[in-house]
CSV table of C-alpha atoms in Angstrom, one decimal:
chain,number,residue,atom,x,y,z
A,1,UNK,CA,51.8,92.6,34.5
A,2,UNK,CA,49.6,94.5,37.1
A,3,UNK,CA,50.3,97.1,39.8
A,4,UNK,CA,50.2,96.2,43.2
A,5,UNK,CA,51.1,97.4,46.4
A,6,UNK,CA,54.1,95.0,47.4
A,7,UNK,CA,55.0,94.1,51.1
A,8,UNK,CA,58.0,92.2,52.7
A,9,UNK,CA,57.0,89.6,55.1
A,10,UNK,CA,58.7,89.2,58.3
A,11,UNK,CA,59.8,85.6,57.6
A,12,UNK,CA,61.8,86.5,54.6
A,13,UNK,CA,64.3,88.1,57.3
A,14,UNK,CA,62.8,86.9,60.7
A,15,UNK,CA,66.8,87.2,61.8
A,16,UNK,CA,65.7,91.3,62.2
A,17,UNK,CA,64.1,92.7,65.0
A,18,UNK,CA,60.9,94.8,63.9
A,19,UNK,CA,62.8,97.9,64.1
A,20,UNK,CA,65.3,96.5,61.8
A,21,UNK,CA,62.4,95.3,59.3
A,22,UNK,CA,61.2,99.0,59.0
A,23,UNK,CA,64.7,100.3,58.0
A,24,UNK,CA,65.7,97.5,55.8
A,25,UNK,CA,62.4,97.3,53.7
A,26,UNK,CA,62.7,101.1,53.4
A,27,UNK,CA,66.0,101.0,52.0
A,28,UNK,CA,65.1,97.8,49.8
A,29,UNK,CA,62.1,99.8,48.1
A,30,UNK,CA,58.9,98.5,49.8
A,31,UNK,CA,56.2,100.5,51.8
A,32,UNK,CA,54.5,97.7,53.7
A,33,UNK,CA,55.2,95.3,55.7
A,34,UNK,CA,54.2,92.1,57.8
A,35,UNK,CA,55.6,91.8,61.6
A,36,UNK,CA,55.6,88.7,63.3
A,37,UNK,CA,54.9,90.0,67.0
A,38,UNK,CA,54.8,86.3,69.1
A,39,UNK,CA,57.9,84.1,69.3
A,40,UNK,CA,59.5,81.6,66.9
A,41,UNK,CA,61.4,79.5,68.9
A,42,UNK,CA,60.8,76.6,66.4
A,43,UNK,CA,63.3,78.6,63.9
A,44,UNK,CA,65.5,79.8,66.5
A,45,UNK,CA,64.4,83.2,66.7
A,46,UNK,CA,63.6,84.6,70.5
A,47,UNK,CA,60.6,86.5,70.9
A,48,UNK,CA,60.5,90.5,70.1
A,49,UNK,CA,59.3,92.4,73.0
A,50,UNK,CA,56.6,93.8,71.0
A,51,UNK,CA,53.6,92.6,73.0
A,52,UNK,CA,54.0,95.9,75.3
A,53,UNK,CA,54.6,99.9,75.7
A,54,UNK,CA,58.6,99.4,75.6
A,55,UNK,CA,61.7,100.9,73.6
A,56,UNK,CA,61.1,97.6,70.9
A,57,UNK,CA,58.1,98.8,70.2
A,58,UNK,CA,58.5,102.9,70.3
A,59,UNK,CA,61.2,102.4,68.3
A,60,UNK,CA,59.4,100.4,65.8
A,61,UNK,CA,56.8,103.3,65.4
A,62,UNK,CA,59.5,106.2,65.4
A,63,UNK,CA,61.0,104.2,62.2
A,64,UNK,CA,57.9,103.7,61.2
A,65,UNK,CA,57.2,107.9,61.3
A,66,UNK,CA,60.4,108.8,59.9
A,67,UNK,CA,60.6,106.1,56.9
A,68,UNK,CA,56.5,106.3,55.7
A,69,UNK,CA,56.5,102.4,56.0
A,70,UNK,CA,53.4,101.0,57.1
A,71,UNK,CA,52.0,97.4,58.5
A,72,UNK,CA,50.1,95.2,56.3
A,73,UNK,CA,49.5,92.6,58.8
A,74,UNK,CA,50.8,91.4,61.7
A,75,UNK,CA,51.8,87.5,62.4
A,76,UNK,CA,50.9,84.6,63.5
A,77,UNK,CA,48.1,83.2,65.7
A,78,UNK,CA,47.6,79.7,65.7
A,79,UNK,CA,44.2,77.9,67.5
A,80,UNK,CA,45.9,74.8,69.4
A,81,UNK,CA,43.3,72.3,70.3
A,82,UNK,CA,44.9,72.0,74.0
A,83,UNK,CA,45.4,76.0,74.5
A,84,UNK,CA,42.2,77.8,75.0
A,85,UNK,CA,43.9,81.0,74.7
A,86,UNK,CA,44.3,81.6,70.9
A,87,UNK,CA,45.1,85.3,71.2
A,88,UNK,CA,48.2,86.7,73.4
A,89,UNK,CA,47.6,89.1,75.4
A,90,UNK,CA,48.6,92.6,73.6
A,91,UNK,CA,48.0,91.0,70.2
A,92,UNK,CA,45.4,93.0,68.8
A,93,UNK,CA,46.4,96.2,71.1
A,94,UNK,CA,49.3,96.7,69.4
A,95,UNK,CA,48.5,95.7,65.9
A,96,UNK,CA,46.2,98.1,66.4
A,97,UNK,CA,48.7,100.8,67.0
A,98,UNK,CA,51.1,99.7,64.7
A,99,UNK,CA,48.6,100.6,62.3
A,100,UNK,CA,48.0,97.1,60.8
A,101,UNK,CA,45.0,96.0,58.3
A,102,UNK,CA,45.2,92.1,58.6
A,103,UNK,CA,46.0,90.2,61.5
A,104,UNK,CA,46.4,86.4,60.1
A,105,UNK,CA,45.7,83.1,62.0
A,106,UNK,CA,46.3,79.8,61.7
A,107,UNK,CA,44.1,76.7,62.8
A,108,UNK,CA,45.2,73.2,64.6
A,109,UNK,CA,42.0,72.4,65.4
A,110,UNK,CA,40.5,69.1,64.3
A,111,UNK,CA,37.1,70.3,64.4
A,112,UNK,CA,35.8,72.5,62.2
A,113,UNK,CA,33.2,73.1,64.7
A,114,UNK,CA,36.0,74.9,67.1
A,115,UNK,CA,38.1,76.4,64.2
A,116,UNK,CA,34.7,78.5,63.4
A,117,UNK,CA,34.2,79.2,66.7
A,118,UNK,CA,37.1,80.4,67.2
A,119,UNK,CA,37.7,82.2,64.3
A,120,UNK,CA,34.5,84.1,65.1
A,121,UNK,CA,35.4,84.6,68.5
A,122,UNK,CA,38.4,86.2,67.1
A,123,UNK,CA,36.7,88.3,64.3
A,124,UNK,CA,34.4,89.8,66.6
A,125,UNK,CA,37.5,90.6,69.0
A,126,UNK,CA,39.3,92.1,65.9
A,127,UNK,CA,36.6,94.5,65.2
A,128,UNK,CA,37.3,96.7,67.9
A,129,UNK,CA,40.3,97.4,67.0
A,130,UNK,CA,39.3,97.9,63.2
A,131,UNK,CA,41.3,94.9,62.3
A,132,UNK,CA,40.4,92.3,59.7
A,133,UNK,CA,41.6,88.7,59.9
A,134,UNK,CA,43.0,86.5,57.5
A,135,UNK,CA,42.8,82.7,57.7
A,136,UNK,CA,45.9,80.8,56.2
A,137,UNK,CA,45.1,77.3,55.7
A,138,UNK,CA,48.3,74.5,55.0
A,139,UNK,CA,47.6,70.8,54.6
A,140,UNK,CA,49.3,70.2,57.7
A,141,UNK,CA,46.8,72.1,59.1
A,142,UNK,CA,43.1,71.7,60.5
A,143,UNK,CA,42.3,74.1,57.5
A,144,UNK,CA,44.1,72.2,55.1
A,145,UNK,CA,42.7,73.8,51.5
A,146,UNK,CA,41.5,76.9,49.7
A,147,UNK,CA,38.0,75.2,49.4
A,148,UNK,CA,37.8,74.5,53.3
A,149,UNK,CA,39.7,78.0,54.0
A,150,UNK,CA,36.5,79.7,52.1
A,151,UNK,CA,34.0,77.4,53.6
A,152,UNK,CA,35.4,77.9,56.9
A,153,UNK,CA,35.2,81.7,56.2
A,154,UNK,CA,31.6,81.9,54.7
A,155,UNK,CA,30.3,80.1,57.4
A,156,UNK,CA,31.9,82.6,60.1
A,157,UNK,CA,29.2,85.7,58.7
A,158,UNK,CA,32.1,88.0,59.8
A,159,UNK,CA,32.8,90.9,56.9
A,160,UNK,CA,36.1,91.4,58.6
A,161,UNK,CA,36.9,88.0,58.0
A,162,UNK,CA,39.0,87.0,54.9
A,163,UNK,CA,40.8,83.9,53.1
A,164,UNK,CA,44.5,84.1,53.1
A,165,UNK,CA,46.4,82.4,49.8
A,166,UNK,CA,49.9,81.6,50.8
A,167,UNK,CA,51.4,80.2,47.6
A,168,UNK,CA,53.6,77.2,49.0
A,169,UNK,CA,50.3,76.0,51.2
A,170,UNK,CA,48.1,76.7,48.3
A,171,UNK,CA,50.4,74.4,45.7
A,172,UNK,CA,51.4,71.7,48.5
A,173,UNK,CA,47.5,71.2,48.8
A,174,UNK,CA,47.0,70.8,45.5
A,175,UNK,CA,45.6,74.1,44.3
A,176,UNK,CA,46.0,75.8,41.1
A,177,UNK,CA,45.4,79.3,39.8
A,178,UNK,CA,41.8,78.0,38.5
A,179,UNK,CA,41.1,77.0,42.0
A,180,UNK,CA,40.9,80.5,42.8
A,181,UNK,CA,37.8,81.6,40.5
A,182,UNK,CA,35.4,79.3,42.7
A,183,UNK,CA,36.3,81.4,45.8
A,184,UNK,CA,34.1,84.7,45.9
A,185,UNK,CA,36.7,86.9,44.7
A,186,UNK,CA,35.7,89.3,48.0
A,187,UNK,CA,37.5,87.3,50.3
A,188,UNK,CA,41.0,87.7,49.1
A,189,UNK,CA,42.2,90.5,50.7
A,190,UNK,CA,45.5,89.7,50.6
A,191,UNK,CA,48.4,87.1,49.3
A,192,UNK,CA,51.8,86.0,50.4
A,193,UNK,CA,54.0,85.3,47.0
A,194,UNK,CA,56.9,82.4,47.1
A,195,UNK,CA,58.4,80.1,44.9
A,196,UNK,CA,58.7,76.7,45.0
A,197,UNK,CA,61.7,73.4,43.7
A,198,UNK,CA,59.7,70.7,41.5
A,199,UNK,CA,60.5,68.3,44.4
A,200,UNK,CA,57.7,68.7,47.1
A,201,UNK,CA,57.4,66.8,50.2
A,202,UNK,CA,54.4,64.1,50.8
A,203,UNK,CA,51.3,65.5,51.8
A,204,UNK,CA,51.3,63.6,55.1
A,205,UNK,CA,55.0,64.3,55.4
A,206,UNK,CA,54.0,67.4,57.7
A,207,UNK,CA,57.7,67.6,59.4
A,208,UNK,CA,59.0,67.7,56.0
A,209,UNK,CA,56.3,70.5,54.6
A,210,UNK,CA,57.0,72.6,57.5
A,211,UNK,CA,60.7,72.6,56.9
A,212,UNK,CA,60.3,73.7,53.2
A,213,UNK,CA,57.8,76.7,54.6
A,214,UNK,CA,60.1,77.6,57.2
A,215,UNK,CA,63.4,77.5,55.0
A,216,UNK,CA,63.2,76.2,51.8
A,217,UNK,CA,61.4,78.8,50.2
A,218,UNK,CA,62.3,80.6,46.6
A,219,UNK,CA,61.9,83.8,45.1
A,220,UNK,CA,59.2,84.6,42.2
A,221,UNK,CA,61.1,83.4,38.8
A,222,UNK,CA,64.0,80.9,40.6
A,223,UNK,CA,61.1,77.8,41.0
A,224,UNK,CA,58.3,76.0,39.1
A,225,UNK,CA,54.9,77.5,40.2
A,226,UNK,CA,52.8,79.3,38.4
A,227,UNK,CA,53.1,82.6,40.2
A,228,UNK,CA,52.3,85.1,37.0
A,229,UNK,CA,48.7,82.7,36.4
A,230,UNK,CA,47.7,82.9,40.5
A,231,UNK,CA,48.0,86.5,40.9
A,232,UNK,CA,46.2,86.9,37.1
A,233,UNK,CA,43.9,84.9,39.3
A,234,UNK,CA,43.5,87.1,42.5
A,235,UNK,CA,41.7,90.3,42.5
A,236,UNK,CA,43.4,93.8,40.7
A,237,UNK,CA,43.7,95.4,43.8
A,238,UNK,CA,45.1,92.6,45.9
A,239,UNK,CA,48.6,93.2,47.7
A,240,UNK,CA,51.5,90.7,47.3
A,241,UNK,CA,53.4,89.8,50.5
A,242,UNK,CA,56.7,88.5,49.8
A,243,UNK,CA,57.2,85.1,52.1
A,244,UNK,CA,60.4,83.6,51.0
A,245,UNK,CA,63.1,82.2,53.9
A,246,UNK,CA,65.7,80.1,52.2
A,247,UNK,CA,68.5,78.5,54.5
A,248,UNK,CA,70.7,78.9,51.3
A,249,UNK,CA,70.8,82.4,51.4
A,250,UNK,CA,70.7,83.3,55.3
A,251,UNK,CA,73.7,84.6,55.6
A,252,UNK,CA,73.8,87.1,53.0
A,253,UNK,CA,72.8,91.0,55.5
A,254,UNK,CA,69.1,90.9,55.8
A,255,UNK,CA,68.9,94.2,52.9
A,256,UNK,CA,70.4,92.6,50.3
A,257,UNK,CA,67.9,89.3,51.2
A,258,UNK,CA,65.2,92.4,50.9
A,259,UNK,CA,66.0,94.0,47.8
A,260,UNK,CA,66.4,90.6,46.0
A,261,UNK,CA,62.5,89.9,47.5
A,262,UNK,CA,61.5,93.3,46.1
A,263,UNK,CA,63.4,92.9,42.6
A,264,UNK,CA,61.3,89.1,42.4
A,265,UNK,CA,58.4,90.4,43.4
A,266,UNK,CA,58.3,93.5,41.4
A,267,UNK,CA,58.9,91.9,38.2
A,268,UNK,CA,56.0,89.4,39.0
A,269,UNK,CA,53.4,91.8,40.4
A,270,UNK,CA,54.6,95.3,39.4
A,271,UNK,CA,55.0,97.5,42.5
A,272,UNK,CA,52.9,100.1,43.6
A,273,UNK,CA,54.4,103.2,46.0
């Protein structure tokens, strides 16, 4: 087992404001963490005011200050075919000041020609603000593998930009830990850590995949994929973001959801302060 730094990821209690998230991942035992900073109405979750100067936000950073708990990345934009806009407006502002390393996207674009566009457009953007992006592909997606994530990625010329494993997307595509070893090892910056049942939905079942990512997702150790021989894969130094919403166990208080992430994740990846 290696050491790692270890981060919560927003989904795993997206019921919590940001605020919230800082506190509870404190008091679970982590040091990082992802925010989601755009709206999920698609998982009944309103949108956090987070987009401008305003008490969601100050108060976010004063918890932030008082606990030691840092951003690893921020969450999620998405390249929609019929919205030209890709990035709201504030995005990488405040990222930016909430001290964040990764900002990830998402593409829906059909051509690859646009999702590199994009994507560049976006890198380039992100550098101001001394942020680095990392793409996420799903097979629902218009990046829909690790192969076509690092193609995708290469092609950009961007050394802020970076390939994003999310292990549900990565086994749903039909990846496996020995995928990883034909990916240049220097774009994995990061990975987001989940388990999986043995029971996964058709590939072109996209309604039914997004339902398992949304809320059907395990902790390390309670499913069947093989989490200990994909980060033996990734690089030493790469931090684990736990991504695990489960409908089975919303209602338990968002910290004891947190510190039964950070006790899964732990015992897979080690944790690092």
């Amino acid at each position: 087992m290696t050491s790692r730094p270890i981060s919560l990821a927003h989904l795993t209690v997206l019921d919590i404001s940001p605020p919230e998230l800082v506190t509870v991942a404190a008091a679970a035992g982590f040091r990082t963490i992802g925010i989601r900073l755009t709206a999920t109405p698609s998982v009944g979750v309103p949108p956090y005011d987070m987009l401008r100067e305003g008490p969601m936000l100050r108060d976010t950073l004063a918890r932030m200050a008082d606990t030691g708990v840092s951003v690893l990345d921020t969450e999620f934009l998405r390249f929609e075919p019929d919205q030209p806009i890709g990035v709201p407006e504030g995005f990488l502002e405040v990222s930016a000041r909430l001290g964040a390393r990764y900002v990830l996207v998402m593409s829906a674009e059909p051509q690859e020609t646009r999702t590199l566009e994009r994507f560049g457009d976006l890198c380039d953007r992100a550098t101001a603000y001394g942020l680095q992006v990392g793409l996420e592909f799903a097979v629902y997606t218009g990046v829909r593998t690790l192969a076509h994530a690092a193609k995708v990625v290469a092609a950009s010329k961007r050394a802020n930009a970076s390939v994003l494993i999310d292990a549900l997307h990565f086994s749903r595509s039909g990846g496996r830990p020995a995928h990883v070893a034909s990916v240049d090892p220097a774009l994995f910056r990061y990975a987001q850590i989940c388990d999986a049942g043995p029971d996964m939905p058709r590939p072109d079942d996209a309604p039914a995949l997004i339902r398992e990512a949304r809320t059907g997702r395990l902790l390390p150790g309670e499913g069947v994929l093989p989490l200990a021989e994909l980060v033996a894969a990734l690089p030493a130094t790469v931090p684990l973001a736990i991504e695990a919403p489960n409908r089975a166990t919303a209602e338990l208080p968002a910290l004891e959801r947190a510190r039964r992430a950070h006790r899964a994740l732990s015992t897979l990846g080690g944790a690092m302060p």
